[in-house]
Coordinates of C-alpha atoms and ligand atoms in Angstrom, one line a residue:
M89 CA 88.6 73.6 17.6
S90 CA 89.7 72.1 20.8
A91 CA 93.2 70.7 20.8
A92 CA 93.7 67.3 22.3
T93 CA 97.5 67.1 21.9
T94 CA 99.6 67.5 25.0
P95 CA 102.6 69.5 23.8
S96 CA 106.0 68.0 24.3
V97 CA 108.0 71.1 25.0
E98 CA 111.4 69.4 25.1
S99 CA 110.9 68.2 21.6
A100 CA 109.0 71.2 20.1
A101 CA 111.5 73.7 21.6
R102 CA 114.7 71.6 20.9
G103 CA 117.7 73.9 20.8
A104 CA 116.2 76.5 23.1
K105 CA 118.7 77.6 25.8
S106 CA 116.6 79.8 28.1
S107 CA 115.2 77.8 31.0
A108 CA 112.7 80.7 31.5
A109 CA 111.3 80.2 28.0
I110 CA 111.0 76.4 28.6
G111 CA 109.3 77.1 31.9
F112 CA 106.8 79.6 30.3
L113 CA 105.9 77.0 27.6
S114 CA 105.5 74.3 30.2
S115 CA 102.7 76.0 32.0
S116 CA 100.2 75.4 29.2
P117 CA 97.3 76.0 28.4
K118 CA 98.1 79.7 28.4
K119 CA 95.2 81.9 29.6
L120 CA 93.6 85.2 28.8
L121 CA 94.5 88.4 30.8
I122 CA 91.2 90.1 31.8
G123 CA 90.8 92.7 34.5
G124 CA 94.2 91.8 36.0
K125 CA 93.5 88.0 36.2
W126 CA 94.6 85.1 34.0
V127 CA 91.5 83.2 33.1
P128 CA 90.6 80.3 30.7
S129 CA 88.3 81.1 27.8
K130 CA 84.6 80.9 28.8
S131 CA 84.1 78.2 26.2
G132 CA 87.1 76.2 27.6
K133 CA 88.5 75.9 24.1
T134 CA 92.1 76.0 23.3
F135 CA 94.2 76.1 20.1
E136 CA 97.8 75.0 19.3
T137 CA 100.7 77.3 18.6
I138 CA 103.3 75.6 16.4
N139 CA 107.1 75.9 16.0
P140 CA 107.3 76.4 12.2
A141 CA 110.9 75.0 12.1
N142 CA 109.7 71.5 13.1
E143 CA 105.9 71.7 13.0
Q144 CA 105.5 70.6 16.6
V145 CA 103.1 72.0 19.2
L146 CA 104.8 74.5 21.6
A147 CA 101.8 75.2 23.8
L148 CA 98.0 75.3 24.0
I149 CA 96.5 78.8 24.0
A150 CA 93.1 79.8 25.3
E151 CA 90.7 80.4 22.4
G152 CA 88.9 83.6 23.3
D153 CA 85.7 84.7 21.5
K154 CA 82.9 87.2 21.7
A155 CA 82.0 86.3 25.3
D156 CA 85.6 86.8 26.4
V157 CA 86.0 90.0 24.5
D158 CA 82.8 91.3 26.3
E159 CA 84.5 90.6 29.6
A160 CA 87.7 92.3 28.6
V161 CA 85.8 95.4 27.3
K162 CA 84.0 95.6 30.7
A163 CA 87.3 95.4 32.5
A164 CA 88.9 98.0 30.2
R165 CA 85.8 100.3 30.4
K166 CA 85.8 100.1 34.2
A167 CA 89.5 100.9 34.5
F168 CA 89.1 103.8 32.1
E169 CA 86.0 105.3 33.8
E170 CA 87.5 104.9 37.3
G171 CA 90.5 106.9 36.1
K172 CA 92.9 104.3 37.3
W173 CA 95.1 105.2 34.4
S174 CA 93.8 108.3 32.6
S175 CA 93.7 110.3 35.8
I176 CA 97.1 109.5 37.3
T177 CA 99.8 112.1 36.6
P178 CA 101.5 111.9 33.3
H179 CA 104.8 111.5 35.2
Q180 CA 103.5 108.3 36.8
R181 CA 102.5 106.9 33.4
T182 CA 106.1 107.7 32.2
R183 CA 107.5 105.7 35.1
Y184 CA 105.3 102.7 34.4
L185 CA 106.2 102.7 30.7
L186 CA 109.9 102.9 31.5
K187 CA 109.5 100.0 33.9
I188 CA 108.0 97.9 31.2
A189 CA 110.9 98.8 28.9
E190 CA 113.3 97.7 31.6
L191 CA 111.5 94.4 32.2
I192 CA 111.5 93.6 28.5
E193 CA 115.3 94.1 28.5
Q194 CA 115.8 92.1 31.6
N195 CA 113.8 89.2 30.2
G196 CA 115.2 89.8 26.6
D197 CA 116.8 86.4 26.1
E198 CA 113.7 84.6 27.1
L199 CA 111.4 86.8 24.9
A200 CA 113.8 86.4 22.0
E201 CA 113.7 82.6 22.2
L202 CA 109.9 82.6 22.5
E203 CA 109.7 84.8 19.4
T204 CA 112.0 82.6 17.4
L205 CA 110.2 79.4 18.5
D206 CA 106.8 80.8 17.7
N207 CA 107.5 82.8 14.5
G208 CA 110.7 81.1 13.1
K209 CA 112.9 84.1 12.7
P210 CA 116.6 84.0 13.4
L211 CA 117.3 84.4 17.1
S212 CA 119.9 87.1 16.7
Q213 CA 117.4 89.2 14.8
A214 CA 114.6 88.5 17.3
R215 CA 117.0 89.7 20.1
A216 CA 118.4 92.8 18.4
I217 CA 115.4 94.0 16.4
D218 CA 112.1 92.6 17.9
I219 CA 113.0 92.6 21.6
N220 CA 115.4 95.5 21.9
G221 CA 113.1 97.4 19.5
S222 CA 110.1 96.8 21.7
A223 CA 111.9 98.0 24.8
G224 CA 112.9 101.1 22.8
I225 CA 109.3 101.7 21.7
F226 CA 108.1 101.7 25.3
R227 CA 110.9 104.0 26.3
Y228 CA 110.2 106.4 23.5
F229 CA 106.5 106.7 24.3
A230 CA 107.2 106.9 28.0
G231 CA 108.6 110.4 27.2
W232 CA 105.4 111.4 25.4
S233 CA 103.1 111.1 28.4
T234 CA 104.4 114.4 29.8
K235 CA 104.4 116.1 26.4
I236 CA 100.8 116.0 25.3
Y237 CA 99.6 119.6 25.0
G238 CA 96.4 121.4 24.3
D239 CA 96.3 125.0 23.0
T240 CA 95.1 128.3 24.3
N241 CA 93.3 130.0 21.4
P242 CA 93.0 133.6 20.3
S243 CA 89.6 134.5 21.6
D244 CA 87.1 137.2 21.9
P245 CA 88.2 139.2 25.0
S246 CA 85.1 138.2 26.8
T247 CA 86.0 134.5 26.6
F248 CA 88.9 132.3 27.4
N249 CA 89.1 129.4 25.0
F250 CA 91.4 126.4 25.2
T251 CA 91.7 122.8 23.9
L252 CA 92.3 119.6 25.9
R253 CA 93.9 116.6 24.3
E254 CA 92.2 113.6 26.0
P255 CA 92.5 109.8 25.6
V256 CA 90.0 108.2 23.2
G257 CA 89.0 105.6 25.8
V258 CA 88.9 101.8 25.3
C259 CA 91.1 100.7 22.4
G260 CA 91.1 97.4 20.6
L261 CA 94.5 96.5 19.2
I262 CA 94.7 93.7 16.6
T263 CA 98.2 92.6 15.6
P264 CA 99.9 90.3 13.0
W265 CA 102.4 87.5 13.3
N266 CA 105.4 88.9 11.5
F267 CA 106.8 91.1 14.4
P268 CA 104.6 89.8 17.2
L269 CA 106.0 91.6 20.2
M270 CA 107.1 94.8 18.3
M271 CA 103.6 95.2 16.8
A272 CA 102.0 94.9 20.2
A273 CA 104.5 97.4 21.6
Q274 CA 103.9 99.8 18.8
K275 CA 100.2 100.0 19.7
I276 CA 100.2 99.4 23.5
A277 CA 102.9 102.0 24.3
P278 CA 101.3 105.0 22.6
A279 CA 97.8 104.0 23.7
L280 CA 99.0 103.9 27.4
A281 CA 101.1 107.0 27.1
C282 CA 97.9 108.9 26.1
G283 CA 95.9 107.4 29.0
N284 CA 93.7 104.8 27.2
T285 CA 92.9 101.3 28.3
V286 CA 93.4 98.4 25.8
I287 CA 92.4 95.0 24.7
L288 CA 95.1 93.3 22.6
K289 CA 94.3 90.4 20.2
P290 CA 97.6 89.0 19.0
A291 CA 97.7 86.8 15.8
E292 CA 96.8 83.2 16.4
Q293 CA 100.1 82.0 14.9
T294 CA 102.3 83.9 17.4
P295 CA 100.6 84.6 20.7
L296 CA 103.5 83.7 23.1
T297 CA 105.5 87.0 23.5
A298 CA 102.3 89.0 23.9
L299 CA 101.2 86.7 26.8
R300 CA 104.7 87.0 28.4
L301 CA 104.5 90.8 27.9
G302 CA 101.1 90.7 29.8
E303 CA 103.0 89.1 32.8
L304 CA 105.7 91.8 32.6
I305 CA 103.0 94.6 32.4
Q306 CA 101.5 93.1 35.6
E307 CA 105.0 93.0 37.2
A308 CA 105.5 96.7 36.3
G309 CA 102.4 97.4 38.5
I310 CA 100.0 98.7 35.8
P311 CA 96.6 98.8 37.4
D312 CA 94.2 95.9 36.7
G313 CA 92.0 96.2 33.6
V314 CA 94.3 98.8 31.9
V315 CA 95.8 96.1 29.6
N316 CA 93.7 93.0 28.7
I317 CA 94.9 90.3 26.3
V318 CA 92.4 88.0 24.5
T319 CA 94.1 85.3 22.3
G320 CA 92.0 83.6 19.7
F321 CA 91.1 83.7 16.0
G322 CA 90.2 86.6 13.7
P323 CA 86.6 85.6 13.0
G324 CA 86.0 85.0 16.7
A325 CA 87.9 87.4 19.0
G326 CA 89.1 89.8 16.2
S327 CA 85.7 90.5 14.7
A328 CA 84.1 90.8 18.2
I329 CA 86.6 93.6 18.9
S330 CA 85.9 95.4 15.6
E331 CA 82.1 95.1 16.0
H332 CA 82.0 95.9 19.7
P333 CA 79.7 98.9 20.6
D334 CA 81.8 99.8 23.6
I335 CA 85.2 100.0 22.0
D336 CA 86.1 103.6 21.0
K337 CA 89.0 102.9 18.7
V338 CA 90.6 100.0 16.8
S339 CA 94.2 100.0 15.7
F340 CA 94.9 97.2 13.2
T341 CA 98.0 95.9 11.4
G342 CA 97.6 93.0 8.9
S343 CA 96.2 92.3 5.5
T344 CA 94.3 94.8 3.3
E345 CA 91.4 92.3 3.1
V346 CA 90.9 92.1 6.8
G347 CA 91.5 95.9 7.1
K348 CA 88.4 96.5 4.9
M349 CA 86.4 94.1 7.1
I350 CA 87.4 96.0 10.2
L351 CA 86.5 99.4 8.7
A352 CA 83.1 98.0 7.6
A353 CA 82.5 96.7 11.2
S354 CA 83.4 100.0 12.7
T355 CA 80.3 101.7 11.4
S356 CA 78.2 100.0 14.1
N357 CA 79.3 102.6 16.6
L358 CA 81.6 104.8 14.4
K359 CA 84.6 103.8 16.4
R360 CA 87.9 105.4 15.2
V361 CA 90.0 103.2 13.0
S362 CA 93.6 103.2 12.0
L363 CA 94.9 100.7 9.5
E364 CA 98.5 99.5 8.7
L365 CA 98.1 97.2 5.8
G366 CA 100.0 95.4 3.1
G367 CA 102.4 96.5 0.4
K368 CA 104.1 95.7 -2.8
S369 CA 107.0 98.2 -2.5
P370 CA 109.1 99.2 -5.4
N371 CA 112.9 99.3 -5.0
I372 CA 114.3 101.3 -7.9
I373 CA 118.0 100.9 -8.8
F374 CA 119.6 103.3 -11.3
P375 CA 122.8 102.4 -13.1
D376 CA 124.8 105.1 -11.2
A377 CA 123.9 103.5 -7.8
D378 CA 126.7 102.1 -5.6
L379 CA 125.9 98.4 -6.3
S380 CA 128.1 97.2 -3.4
Q381 CA 125.3 98.8 -1.2
A382 CA 122.3 98.5 -3.5
I383 CA 122.5 94.7 -4.0
P384 CA 122.9 93.5 -0.4
N385 CA 120.2 96.0 0.7
A386 CA 117.9 94.9 -2.1
M387 CA 118.4 91.4 -0.8
S388 CA 117.8 92.1 2.9
G389 CA 115.0 94.4 1.8
V390 CA 113.1 91.5 0.3
F391 CA 114.4 88.5 2.3
F392 CA 114.5 89.9 5.8
N393 CA 112.1 88.0 8.1
S394 CA 111.8 85.5 5.2
G395 CA 110.0 88.2 3.2
Q396 CA 107.2 88.4 5.8
V397 CA 107.5 92.2 6.1
C398 CA 104.8 94.7 5.1
V399 CA 107.5 97.1 3.7
A400 CA 109.4 94.3 1.8
G401 CA 110.9 95.6 -1.4
T402 CA 109.4 92.9 -3.5
R403 CA 109.4 94.7 -6.9
I404 CA 113.0 95.4 -7.7
F405 CA 113.2 97.8 -10.7
V406 CA 116.5 97.7 -12.5
Q407 CA 117.4 99.9 -15.5
Q408 CA 117.5 97.8 -18.7
E409 CA 121.3 98.0 -19.5
M410 CA 122.3 96.6 -16.1
Y411 CA 119.5 94.1 -15.7
D412 CA 121.5 90.9 -16.5
N413 CA 124.4 92.1 -14.3
F414 CA 122.0 92.7 -11.5
L415 CA 120.4 89.3 -11.8
D416 CA 123.8 87.6 -11.7
Q417 CA 125.2 89.5 -8.7
F418 CA 121.9 89.3 -6.7
G419 CA 121.6 85.6 -7.4
K420 CA 125.1 84.8 -6.3
A421 CA 124.8 86.7 -3.1
A422 CA 121.3 85.4 -2.2
E423 CA 122.3 81.8 -2.8
R424 CA 124.8 82.1 0.0
M425 CA 122.1 82.8 2.6
T426 CA 121.7 79.9 4.9
V427 CA 118.1 78.7 5.4
G428 CA 117.3 76.9 8.6
D429 CA 116.0 76.8 12.2
G430 CA 116.1 80.2 13.7
L431 CA 117.8 78.9 16.8
D432 CA 120.8 77.8 14.7
P433 CA 123.3 80.8 14.7
K434 CA 124.2 80.1 11.1
T435 CA 120.6 80.8 9.9
R436 CA 120.0 83.9 7.9
L437 CA 116.5 82.9 6.6
G438 CA 114.1 81.1 8.9
P439 CA 110.9 79.1 8.0
L440 CA 107.7 80.8 7.1
V441 CA 105.3 81.3 10.0
S442 CA 102.7 78.6 9.3
K443 CA 101.5 75.8 7.0
E444 CA 98.9 78.2 5.6
Q445 CA 101.6 80.8 4.7
F446 CA 103.9 78.1 3.3
D447 CA 101.2 76.8 1.0
R448 CA 100.3 80.3 -0.1
V449 CA 103.9 81.1 -1.0
K450 CA 104.4 77.8 -2.8
G451 CA 101.2 78.7 -4.8
Y452 CA 102.8 82.0 -5.9
L453 CA 106.0 80.1 -6.9
A454 CA 104.0 77.9 -9.2
L455 CA 102.0 80.9 -10.4
G456 CA 105.1 82.9 -11.3
R457 CA 106.4 80.1 -13.6
K458 CA 102.9 79.8 -15.1
E459 CA 102.9 83.5 -15.8
G460 CA 106.2 83.2 -17.7
A461 CA 108.6 84.4 -15.1
R462 CA 111.9 82.6 -14.7
A463 CA 113.3 81.7 -11.2
T464 CA 117.0 82.4 -11.5
I465 CA 117.5 81.1 -7.9
G466 CA 115.3 79.1 -5.6
G467 CA 111.7 78.8 -6.8
E468 CA 110.9 75.9 -4.5
A469 CA 110.4 74.7 -0.9
I470 CA 112.9 72.6 1.0
E471 CA 111.9 69.0 1.5
G472 CA 111.3 67.7 5.1
K473 CA 109.8 69.1 8.3
G474 CA 109.4 72.8 8.7
Y475 CA 108.0 75.5 6.4
F476 CA 111.2 76.4 4.6
V477 CA 111.3 78.1 1.2
K478 CA 114.5 78.9 -0.8
P479 CA 115.2 82.5 -1.4
T480 CA 113.8 83.1 -4.9
L481 CA 114.5 85.7 -7.6
F482 CA 112.1 85.9 -10.5
A483 CA 113.4 87.4 -13.7
D484 CA 111.5 88.4 -16.8
V485 CA 108.7 89.8 -14.7
N486 CA 106.5 92.5 -15.9
N487 CA 104.5 94.7 -13.6
S488 CA 101.1 93.4 -14.7
M489 CA 101.8 89.8 -13.6
R490 CA 100.0 88.7 -10.4
I491 CA 103.4 88.0 -8.7
A492 CA 104.1 91.7 -9.2
R493 CA 100.7 92.9 -8.0
E494 CA 99.8 90.7 -5.1
E495 CA 101.5 90.6 -1.7
I496 CA 103.2 87.2 -1.4
F497 CA 104.7 87.6 2.1
G498 CA 107.6 85.1 1.4
P499 CA 111.2 85.2 0.3
V500 CA 110.3 86.0 -3.3
A501 CA 111.7 88.9 -5.3
A502 CA 110.6 90.0 -8.7
A503 CA 113.1 91.8 -10.9
I504 CA 111.5 94.2 -13.4
P505 CA 113.4 96.2 -16.1
F506 CA 112.7 99.9 -16.7
K507 CA 113.8 102.3 -19.5
D508 CA 114.3 105.6 -17.7
E509 CA 113.3 107.7 -14.7
T510 CA 109.8 108.4 -15.9
D511 CA 109.2 104.7 -16.6
A512 CA 110.5 103.7 -13.2
V513 CA 108.2 106.1 -11.4
L514 CA 105.2 105.1 -13.5
Q515 CA 105.7 101.4 -13.0
G516 CA 106.7 101.9 -9.3
N517 CA 103.4 103.7 -8.7
D518 CA 101.3 101.3 -10.7
T519 CA 100.1 99.3 -7.7
T520 CA 97.1 99.4 -5.4
Y521 CA 99.5 99.7 -2.5
G522 CA 101.6 102.6 -1.2
L523 CA 103.4 101.6 1.9
A524 CA 107.1 102.1 1.1
A525 CA 109.6 102.6 -1.8
A526 CA 113.3 103.1 -2.3
V527 CA 115.5 104.7 -4.8
W528 CA 119.2 104.1 -5.4
T529 CA 121.3 106.7 -7.3
K530 CA 124.3 109.0 -6.7
D531 CA 122.4 111.9 -8.4
I532 CA 120.9 113.9 -5.6
S533 CA 118.5 115.8 -7.8
R534 CA 117.1 112.6 -9.2
A535 CA 116.9 111.0 -5.8
I536 CA 114.8 113.8 -4.5
K537 CA 112.6 114.1 -7.6
V538 CA 111.9 110.4 -7.5
A539 CA 111.3 110.4 -3.7
R540 CA 108.7 113.1 -4.3
A541 CA 107.0 111.3 -7.2
L542 CA 106.6 108.0 -5.5
K543 CA 103.2 107.5 -3.9
A544 CA 104.3 105.8 -0.6
G545 CA 104.2 106.5 3.1
T546 CA 107.9 105.9 3.4
V547 CA 110.7 106.4 0.8
W548 CA 114.3 105.3 1.4
V549 CA 117.1 106.9 -0.5
N550 CA 120.3 104.8 -0.8
C551 CA 119.1 102.5 2.0
Y552 CA 116.3 100.1 2.6
G553 CA 114.1 99.3 5.7
L554 CA 115.5 101.9 8.1
A555 CA 113.1 102.5 10.9
D556 CA 113.0 105.1 13.7
T557 CA 110.2 105.3 16.3
S558 CA 110.3 109.1 16.0
M559 CA 109.4 108.8 12.2
P560 CA 105.8 108.5 11.1
F561 CA 104.9 105.1 9.6
G562 CA 101.9 104.2 7.4
G563 CA 100.4 103.9 4.0
Y564 CA 99.1 105.7 0.9
K565 CA 96.3 104.1 -1.1
Q566 CA 95.2 100.6 0.0
S567 CA 98.2 100.3 2.4
G568 CA 95.9 101.9 5.0
F569 CA 95.6 105.2 6.8
G570 CA 96.8 106.9 10.0
R571 CA 100.4 107.2 10.9
E572 CA 101.9 105.2 13.8
N573 CA 105.1 106.3 15.6
G574 CA 106.4 109.8 16.4
K575 CA 104.1 112.6 17.4
Y576 CA 101.5 111.2 14.9
A577 CA 100.8 108.2 17.1
I578 CA 99.6 110.7 19.8
D579 CA 97.0 112.0 17.3
L580 CA 95.8 108.4 16.8
F581 CA 95.2 107.8 20.5
T582 CA 93.9 111.1 21.6
Q583 CA 90.9 113.3 20.8
I584 CA 90.5 117.0 21.2
K585 CA 88.0 118.9 23.2
S586 CA 87.3 122.7 22.8
V587 CA 86.5 124.5 26.1
Y588 CA 84.9 128.0 26.1
V589 CA 84.9 130.0 29.3
K590 CA 82.8 133.1 29.5
L591 CA 84.7 135.7 31.5
Ligands
LIG13 P1 95.3 88.9 8.8 O1 94.3 87.9 8.7 O2 95.1 90.2 8.3 O3 95.8 88.9 10.3 C1 96.1 90.1 11.1 C2 95.3 90.1 12.4 O4 93.9 90.3 12.1 C3 95.4 88.7 13.2 O5 95.4 89.0 14.6 C4 94.1 88.1 12.7 O6 93.6 87.1 13.6 C5 93.1 89.2 12.7 N1 91.9 89.0 12.0 C6 91.7 88.1 11.0 N2 90.4 88.1 10.6 C7 89.8 89.1 11.3 C8 88.5 89.6 11.3 N3 87.5 89.2 10.5 N4 88.2 90.6 12.2 C9 89.2 91.1 13.0 N5 90.4 90.6 13.0 C10 90.8 89.6 12.2 O7 96.7 88.4 8.1 P2 97.0 86.8 7.9 O8 95.9 86.1 7.4 O9 97.7 86.3 9.1 O10 98.0 87.0 6.7 C11 97.5 87.0 5.4 C12 98.3 88.1 4.6 O11 98.2 89.4 5.3 C13 99.7 87.9 4.5 O12 100.1 87.0 3.5 C14 100.2 89.3 4.2 O13 100.0 89.5 2.8 C15 99.3 90.1 5.0 N6 99.9 90.6 6.3 C16 100.4 91.8 6.3 C17 101.0 92.3 7.5 C18 101.5 93.7 7.6 O14 102.3 93.9 8.5 N7 101.0 94.6 6.9 C19 101.2 91.4 8.6 C20 100.7 90.1 8.5 C21 100.1 89.7 7.3 P3 94.1 85.5 13.3 O15 95.1 85.3 14.3 O16 92.9 84.7 13.5 O17 94.5 85.5 11.9
LIG14 MG1 103.6 79.6 16.2

């Protein structure tokens, strides 16, 4: 689809204070980064990226497809085989990654405004979490370049045997729109630390910060072709990456549905795949919990980023005897959250990312009522421009309703009663997902027993949503496989060679 509209940046980005962000948006259409050069898509097509707070066009973006992915793969392959990146010293790679971290921080105000304009999230959160978090991720993985070891192995005395840990090669990185810069950082930084070259395809809804990151990566002096960025749609650019015979690995974050398609496409050349997919995470609150902590955390656990978080605690399990009290306290607190434009400092809850997501969430609000759930607060969209939905708490939910089984990805919580510890664990685990879970109790034995029993890649005890780049992150069941972050990310982006030397 070729976009004819000429964006009016002044109007679409009204309220933005960073002149750098306005300048970046004004040089539209944005291009693809291939082999160190910014180029239009071969087809000449572009698409629009929209400010979800006012539905106006922020910029036109090059629509890359298979032909552009082919060029990007050639550039990444050339850079990899020439050893421009894999054969420099690990210390040099550390320096480059630290430089990227520094540039992200130096340009943090601009990046935060671009993220808020494109995604809708509150500016203070974009600045503190997405942008500072992305710089932190580059800094963390900068340290890993010099700490990737092989082993010497106990051998027959007539041989000397050792292993080498080598980069996988050319990596395709496909990212979602909920934390656009941070998801890109979480894949690019470890891939580069290990010596790979990459092709990034950011989500069509939020391509801006990835493109600005591409400029900063060039400014940091990373050799041409090491990082390539192809914007475009899933079925065009995304599937070209997952099917490509010369891509060695795909790292994907997004929906379970697309994750399955990526895995199926990988069989063409048996490329390695790691998948970070959806969730329907249980947040279990026992009556002995400190409710002054449990309630605000249950709220941010499900409403943070307008609920567009893979680890969102969307199924809140509350023991029967305190169910009504919980509904009352949670409802009162949630109704005080200000919904609005992310650029307004009062805003706690921004718009949903896109019209498609807005319609989808509204569909689930109607479905919840039809299934017999009762919205104690919210339950509807806000009239007018922008994709705003009121924070919603559904009561009288049982775990078999579709609103308790399907990922909604909006500010919609489902409160489900439970009888006792066994019932809480059974219901909590009764889901096709297994990304995260939480348990609130002052009883340490119960906390640990429940943490062990929950089938999820991350379990929080008396907290929700804590994240640390040194901790592994990933899913059980249909929430995917592979663990990002920490030393586990190094496993994802390296392969091991056994070398036998006859003495
Ligand atoms: P999605 O389709 O899975 O998008 C994630 C990424 O995959 C985007 O870059 C997307 O490109 C790309 N993609 C789409 N189809 C593809 C294909 N056939 N081959 C290769 N890549 C492809 O997610 P969505 O449609 O934006 O959101 C739908 C639902 O996914 C949400 O409601 C939520 O439940 C879930 N989700 C989960 C996460 C998470 O962090 N786990 C993040 C976002 C969404 P496009 O830009 O063209 O879409
Ligand atoms: Mg947008």
